[in-house]
Amino acid sequence: MNIQQLKDTAAAMVAPGRGILAMDESHPTCNKRFEKLGIPTTEDKRKEYRSMLLKENDMGQYIGGAILFDETLRQTTLDGQPFAERLQQIGIVPGIKVDKGAKDLALHPGEKVTEGLDGLRERLAEYYQLGARFAKWRAVITIGADIPSQACLVANAHALARYAALCQAADIVPIVEPEVLMDGTHDIDRSYEVTHAIQKLVFEHLAEQGVELEGMVLKPNMVVSGYECSQRAGVQQVAEETVRCLMSTVPPSVPGIAFLSGGQTDEEATEHLNAMNQLGDELPWKLTFSYGRALQQAAMQSWNGDSGNIDRAARVILHRARMNGAAAEGKYTPEMEKAA
Ligand code: 13P
């Protein structure tokens, strides 16, 4: 393990005013989003779409790292350049999703555990050769009447820590993603309780497996009310509760925390991040974004599967990246949307 390299990679991923672009949708997830817009679910369309996302050279001003899916890391862009090379060219660290998805947790109806540890050592070695310098593993926690169970929290925390240790042994920075889903009728207090429980457990397991906190990035959910909650908390409360939770679970040696968007609207995700960075608290870590949908959805609609729309759609994602880059420094205002 080269700890200095891990630290340098993590620092580049969450550099000031920059965040992470999650463009690592598995085939089923990507197909679902394409089908909604009537876009053919072919390898060529995925390549065209993902080339569009990285077309603007200025993306590197706001994006420090981009998470790719296995297929994309092996593809070339429309210009014939390997995706990892294109990312390096515009100053973005290439990353790779390495988990094999959330599967049913045995004996625990309604709960998931993420699989993919078998053979991971060998896959990481190959991904490094292909240019990846960080990885992502997503654990999924569902809030319901009697869930999550302790069994689900422990199984996922353990797998995240085993994954993180394997990454660091391969000189790859692990993004550790314990995602508490935002679906449900629960209120913000319940979201806090579950988010706190999983984060606390994750750091216990990371310590047990010897993971160097200086060489990782945490990717958590924000503490929000469930989408079906009758009284949803506002932006300020979400910002305060999320930071309060992180302050009590995340050691200061972690260099960066990059949030998932989890189905929030584009502007909601930007406003929440901005509000956290405006709290005025002395925070020990960078607070930034690692959004999938909240960075991509407007651009995907603008492209709509038509190669004639590539230039316009590339400017749409550049705008979203710029807004979130500003939010990562607490400098976003809704007026900036209109000005564009
Ligand atoms: P969303 O921002 O769309 O939630 O996706 C982020 C991600 O990478 C989930 O693993």
Coordinates of C-alpha atoms and ligand atoms in Angstrom, one line a residue:
M1 CA 0.0 0.0 0.0
N2 CA 1.3 3.4 -1.0
I3 CA -0.3 5.7 1.5
Q4 CA 1.0 8.9 -0.1
Q5 CA -0.5 7.9 -3.5
L6 CA -3.8 7.1 -1.8
K7 CA -3.8 10.5 0.0
D8 CA -2.9 12.4 -3.2
T9 CA -5.7 10.6 -5.2
A10 CA -8.3 11.3 -2.5
A11 CA -7.2 15.0 -2.3
A12 CA -7.6 15.3 -6.1
M13 CA -11.1 13.8 -6.0
V14 CA -12.4 16.3 -3.5
A15 CA -10.2 19.3 -4.4
P16 CA -11.8 22.7 -3.6
G17 CA -14.8 23.5 -5.7
R18 CA -14.8 20.0 -7.2
G19 CA -16.9 16.9 -6.7
I20 CA -17.4 13.5 -8.2
L21 CA -19.5 12.5 -11.3
A22 CA -21.2 9.1 -10.8
M23 CA -21.7 7.8 -14.3
D24 CA -21.4 4.1 -13.3
E25 CA -25.0 2.9 -13.8
S26 CA -25.1 -0.9 -14.3
H27 CA -26.9 -2.0 -17.5
P28 CA -30.3 -2.6 -15.8
T29 CA -30.2 0.9 -14.2
C30 CA -29.0 2.6 -17.4
N31 CA -31.6 0.7 -19.5
K32 CA -34.4 1.9 -17.1
R33 CA -33.4 5.5 -17.6
F34 CA -33.0 5.2 -21.4
E35 CA -36.3 3.4 -21.8
K36 CA -38.2 6.1 -20.0
L37 CA -37.1 8.5 -22.8
G38 CA -37.4 5.9 -25.5
I39 CA -33.7 5.7 -26.1
P40 CA -32.4 2.4 -27.6
T41 CA -30.6 0.4 -24.8
T42 CA -27.5 -0.5 -26.9
E43 CA -23.8 -0.4 -26.2
D44 CA -23.4 2.2 -28.9
K45 CA -25.9 4.6 -27.3
R46 CA -24.3 4.2 -23.9
K47 CA -21.0 5.1 -25.4
E48 CA -22.4 8.1 -27.2
Y49 CA -24.2 9.2 -24.0
R50 CA -21.1 8.9 -21.8
S51 CA -18.9 10.6 -24.4
M52 CA -21.3 13.5 -24.3
L53 CA -21.0 13.8 -20.5
L54 CA -17.3 14.3 -20.8
K55 CA -17.2 16.3 -24.0
E56 CA -16.6 19.8 -22.5
N57 CA -13.0 20.2 -21.4
D58 CA -14.2 22.5 -18.6
M59 CA -15.8 19.6 -16.8
G60 CA -12.4 19.2 -15.1
Q61 CA -12.8 22.5 -13.4
Y62 CA -15.7 21.2 -11.3
I63 CA -15.3 17.4 -11.4
G64 CA -12.3 15.8 -9.6
G65 CA -13.3 12.2 -10.2
A66 CA -15.7 10.2 -12.4
I67 CA -17.0 6.7 -11.5
L68 CA -17.2 4.5 -14.6
F69 CA -19.0 1.1 -15.1
D70 CA -16.8 -1.8 -16.2
E71 CA -18.1 -1.5 -19.8
T72 CA -17.1 2.2 -20.1
L73 CA -13.6 1.7 -18.7
R74 CA -13.0 -0.7 -21.6
Q75 CA -14.6 1.5 -24.2
T76 CA -13.3 4.5 -26.3
T77 CA -15.2 7.8 -26.6
L78 CA -16.7 8.8 -29.9
D79 CA -13.4 10.4 -30.7
G80 CA -11.7 7.1 -30.3
Q81 CA -9.9 7.8 -27.0
P82 CA -10.1 5.3 -24.1
F83 CA -12.4 6.8 -21.5
A84 CA -9.7 6.7 -18.7
E85 CA -7.4 8.7 -21.0
R86 CA -10.1 11.3 -21.8
L87 CA -10.7 11.8 -18.1
Q88 CA -7.0 12.2 -17.3
Q89 CA -6.7 14.7 -20.2
I90 CA -9.2 17.0 -18.6
G91 CA -7.9 16.6 -15.1
I92 CA -10.4 14.1 -13.7
V93 CA -9.3 11.0 -11.8
P94 CA -10.9 7.8 -13.3
G95 CA -12.8 5.5 -10.9
I96 CA -14.6 2.2 -11.2
K97 CA -17.7 0.7 -9.6
V98 CA -16.6 -2.7 -8.3
D99 CA -19.6 -4.1 -6.3
K100 CA -21.8 -6.7 -7.9
G101 CA -25.0 -5.1 -6.7
A102 CA -27.3 -5.3 -3.7
K103 CA -28.9 -8.8 -3.3
D104 CA -31.5 -10.1 -0.9
L105 CA -30.2 -10.7 2.6
A106 CA -30.9 -14.3 3.6
L107 CA -33.6 -14.6 6.3
H108 CA -34.3 -10.9 6.2
P109 CA -37.2 -10.0 4.0
G110 CA -37.0 -6.6 2.5
E111 CA -33.3 -6.1 3.2
K112 CA -30.2 -6.2 1.0
V113 CA -26.5 -7.0 1.3
T114 CA -24.0 -6.0 -1.4
E115 CA -22.0 -8.7 -3.0
G116 CA -18.8 -8.8 -5.0
L117 CA -15.9 -9.6 -2.6
D118 CA -15.0 -12.9 -4.3
G119 CA -12.3 -12.3 -6.9
L120 CA -12.2 -8.6 -6.1
R121 CA -8.4 -8.6 -5.5
E122 CA -7.8 -9.8 -9.1
R123 CA -10.4 -7.4 -10.6
L124 CA -8.8 -4.4 -8.8
A125 CA -5.4 -5.3 -10.2
E126 CA -6.8 -5.3 -13.7
Y127 CA -8.8 -2.0 -13.1
Y128 CA -5.5 -0.4 -11.9
Q129 CA -3.9 -1.5 -15.2
L130 CA -6.8 0.0 -17.1
G131 CA -6.2 3.4 -15.3
A132 CA -8.7 3.4 -12.4
R133 CA -7.3 5.0 -9.3
F134 CA -10.4 4.9 -7.1
A135 CA -13.4 2.5 -6.7
K136 CA -16.9 2.5 -5.4
W137 CA -19.0 0.0 -3.4
R138 CA -22.6 0.9 -2.5
A139 CA -24.4 -0.7 0.4
V140 CA -28.2 -0.2 0.6
I141 CA -30.1 0.3 3.8
T142 CA -33.9 0.5 3.7
I143 CA -36.0 2.1 6.4
G144 CA -39.3 0.4 7.2
A145 CA -41.5 -0.5 10.1
D146 CA -39.1 -3.1 11.6
I147 CA -36.0 -2.5 9.5
P148 CA -33.1 -2.1 9.2
S149 CA -32.1 -5.1 11.3
Q150 CA -28.8 -5.2 13.1
A151 CA -27.9 -8.2 10.9
C152 CA -28.3 -6.0 7.8
L153 CA -26.2 -3.2 9.2
V154 CA -23.4 -5.5 10.3
A155 CA -23.3 -7.5 7.1
N156 CA -23.0 -4.3 5.0
A157 CA -20.5 -2.6 7.2
H158 CA -18.3 -5.7 7.2
A159 CA -18.4 -6.0 3.4
L160 CA -17.6 -2.3 3.0
A161 CA -14.6 -2.6 5.2
R162 CA -13.3 -5.8 3.5
Y163 CA -13.7 -4.0 0.1
A164 CA -12.0 -0.9 1.4
A165 CA -9.0 -2.9 2.6
L166 CA -8.6 -4.7 -0.7
C167 CA -8.7 -1.4 -2.6
Q168 CA -6.0 0.2 -0.4
A169 CA -3.8 -2.9 -0.8
A170 CA -4.1 -2.3 -4.6
D171 CA -3.3 1.5 -4.3
I172 CA -6.9 2.3 -5.2
V173 CA -8.9 4.8 -3.1
P174 CA -12.1 3.3 -1.8
I175 CA -15.3 5.3 -1.9
V176 CA -17.2 3.8 1.0
E177 CA -20.9 4.3 0.3
P178 CA -23.5 3.3 3.0
E179 CA -26.7 4.6 1.4
V180 CA -29.8 4.9 3.6
L181 CA -32.6 5.1 1.0
M182 CA -34.7 8.2 1.0
D183 CA -37.9 6.4 0.1
G184 CA -40.5 5.9 2.8
T185 CA -42.8 7.7 5.2
H186 CA -40.2 8.1 7.9
D187 CA -39.4 11.6 9.4
I188 CA -36.0 13.2 9.6
D189 CA -35.4 12.0 13.1
R190 CA -35.7 8.4 12.0
S191 CA -33.4 9.1 9.0
Y192 CA -30.9 10.6 11.5
E193 CA -31.1 7.5 13.7
V194 CA -30.5 5.0 11.0
T195 CA -27.8 7.1 9.2
H196 CA -26.0 7.5 12.5
A197 CA -26.2 3.8 13.3
I198 CA -24.8 2.6 9.9
Q199 CA -22.0 5.3 9.8
K200 CA -20.9 4.5 13.3
L201 CA -20.7 0.8 12.5
V202 CA -18.9 1.3 9.2
F203 CA -16.1 3.2 10.9
E204 CA -15.8 0.5 13.6
H205 CA -15.4 -2.1 10.9
L206 CA -13.0 0.1 8.8
A207 CA -10.8 0.4 11.9
E208 CA -11.0 -3.4 12.6
Q209 CA -9.8 -4.1 9.0
G210 CA -6.9 -1.6 9.3
V211 CA -8.2 0.8 6.6
E212 CA -6.3 4.1 6.5
L213 CA -8.9 6.8 6.8
E214 CA -6.6 9.4 5.1
G215 CA -6.9 7.3 1.9
M216 CA -10.6 7.0 1.5
V217 CA -13.7 9.0 0.7
L218 CA -17.1 8.6 2.4
K219 CA -20.2 8.7 0.2
P220 CA -23.2 9.0 2.5
N221 CA -26.9 10.0 2.0
M222 CA -28.0 13.3 3.4
V223 CA -30.2 13.2 6.5
V224 CA -33.6 14.0 4.9
S225 CA -37.3 13.1 5.6
G226 CA -38.6 10.1 3.6
Y227 CA -40.1 11.1 0.3
E228 CA -43.6 10.1 1.4
C229 CA -43.3 11.8 4.8
S230 CA -46.2 14.1 5.5
Q231 CA -44.1 16.9 7.0
R232 CA -40.8 17.1 5.1
A233 CA -37.9 19.0 6.7
G234 CA -36.6 22.1 4.9
V235 CA -33.2 22.9 3.5
Q236 CA -31.7 24.4 6.6
Q237 CA -32.8 21.5 8.9
V238 CA -31.4 19.0 6.4
A239 CA -28.1 20.8 6.4
E240 CA -27.9 21.0 10.2
E241 CA -28.9 17.4 10.9
T242 CA -26.6 16.0 8.2
V243 CA -23.6 17.8 9.5
R244 CA -24.5 17.0 13.1
C245 CA -24.6 13.3 12.2
L246 CA -21.3 13.4 10.4
M247 CA -19.6 15.3 13.2
S248 CA -20.5 12.5 15.6
T249 CA -19.5 9.5 13.3
V250 CA -16.8 10.5 10.9
P251 CA -13.2 10.9 12.2
P252 CA -11.4 14.1 11.2
S253 CA -8.7 12.2 9.3
V254 CA -11.2 11.4 6.5
P255 CA -10.2 13.9 3.7
G256 CA -13.6 14.1 2.0
I257 CA -17.3 13.4 2.2
A258 CA -19.1 13.3 -1.1
F259 CA -22.9 12.9 -1.0
L260 CA -25.1 10.8 -3.2
S261 CA -28.2 12.6 -4.5
G262 CA -30.6 9.7 -4.0
G263 CA -33.5 11.0 -6.1
Q264 CA -33.5 14.6 -5.0
T265 CA -34.2 17.2 -7.7
D266 CA -31.2 18.8 -9.3
E267 CA -31.6 22.1 -7.5
E268 CA -32.6 20.5 -4.2
A269 CA -29.4 18.5 -4.2
T270 CA -27.4 21.6 -5.0
E271 CA -29.1 23.7 -2.3
H272 CA -28.6 21.1 0.4
L273 CA -24.9 20.9 -0.3
N274 CA -24.6 24.6 -0.4
A275 CA -26.4 25.1 2.9
M276 CA -24.1 22.7 4.6
N277 CA -21.0 24.6 3.3
Q278 CA -22.6 27.8 4.5
L279 CA -23.2 26.7 8.1
G280 CA -20.0 28.4 9.1
D281 CA -18.8 25.5 11.2
E282 CA -15.2 24.6 11.1
L283 CA -15.4 21.2 9.4
P284 CA -12.5 18.8 9.4
W285 CA -13.3 17.3 6.0
K286 CA -14.3 18.5 2.6
L287 CA -18.1 18.3 2.0
T288 CA -18.9 17.9 -1.7
F289 CA -21.0 15.9 -4.2
S290 CA -20.8 12.5 -5.9
Y291 CA -24.1 12.8 -7.8
G292 CA -25.5 10.5 -10.4
R293 CA -29.0 11.6 -11.2
A294 CA -28.8 15.1 -9.9
L295 CA -25.9 15.8 -12.3
Q296 CA -27.1 13.8 -15.3
Q297 CA -30.9 13.9 -15.6
A298 CA -31.3 17.3 -17.4
A299 CA -28.4 16.4 -19.8
M300 CA -29.9 13.0 -20.6
Q301 CA -33.2 14.6 -21.4
S302 CA -31.5 17.3 -23.5
W303 CA -29.6 14.6 -25.5
N304 CA -32.6 12.3 -25.7
G305 CA -30.7 9.7 -27.7
D306 CA -30.1 12.0 -30.7
S307 CA -26.5 12.6 -31.7
G308 CA -27.5 16.0 -33.1
N309 CA -28.1 17.1 -29.5
I310 CA -24.7 16.2 -28.1
D311 CA -23.2 19.7 -28.0
R312 CA -26.2 21.2 -26.3
A313 CA -26.5 18.4 -23.7
A314 CA -22.8 18.6 -23.0
R315 CA -23.3 22.2 -22.0
V316 CA -26.3 21.2 -19.8
I317 CA -24.2 18.9 -17.7
L318 CA -21.4 21.4 -17.6
H319 CA -23.8 23.9 -16.1
R320 CA -25.0 21.4 -13.4
A321 CA -21.3 20.6 -12.6
R322 CA -20.6 24.3 -12.2
M323 CA -23.6 24.9 -9.9
N324 CA -22.5 22.0 -7.7
G325 CA -18.9 23.1 -7.7
A326 CA -20.1 26.4 -6.4
A327 CA -22.2 24.6 -3.7
A328 CA -19.1 22.7 -2.6
E329 CA -17.7 26.0 -1.6
G330 CA -20.9 27.5 -0.2
K331 CA -21.0 30.0 -3.1
Y332 CA -24.2 28.9 -4.9
T333 CA -27.2 31.1 -5.4
P334 CA -30.5 30.2 -7.2
E335 CA -29.9 33.3 -9.4
M336 CA -26.9 31.5 -10.9
E337 CA -29.4 29.1 -12.6
K338 CA -31.2 31.9 -14.3
A339 CA -28.1 33.7 -15.4
A340 CA -27.2 30.6 -17.3
Ligands
13P1 P1 -27.5 9.2 -7.2 O1 -26.8 10.5 -7.0 O2 -28.3 9.2 -8.4 O3 -28.2 8.8 -6.0 O4 -26.3 8.2 -7.5 C1 -25.1 8.2 -6.9 C2 -24.5 6.9 -6.8 O5 -23.4 6.7 -7.3 C3 -25.2 5.8 -6.2 O6 -24.4 4.7 -5.9

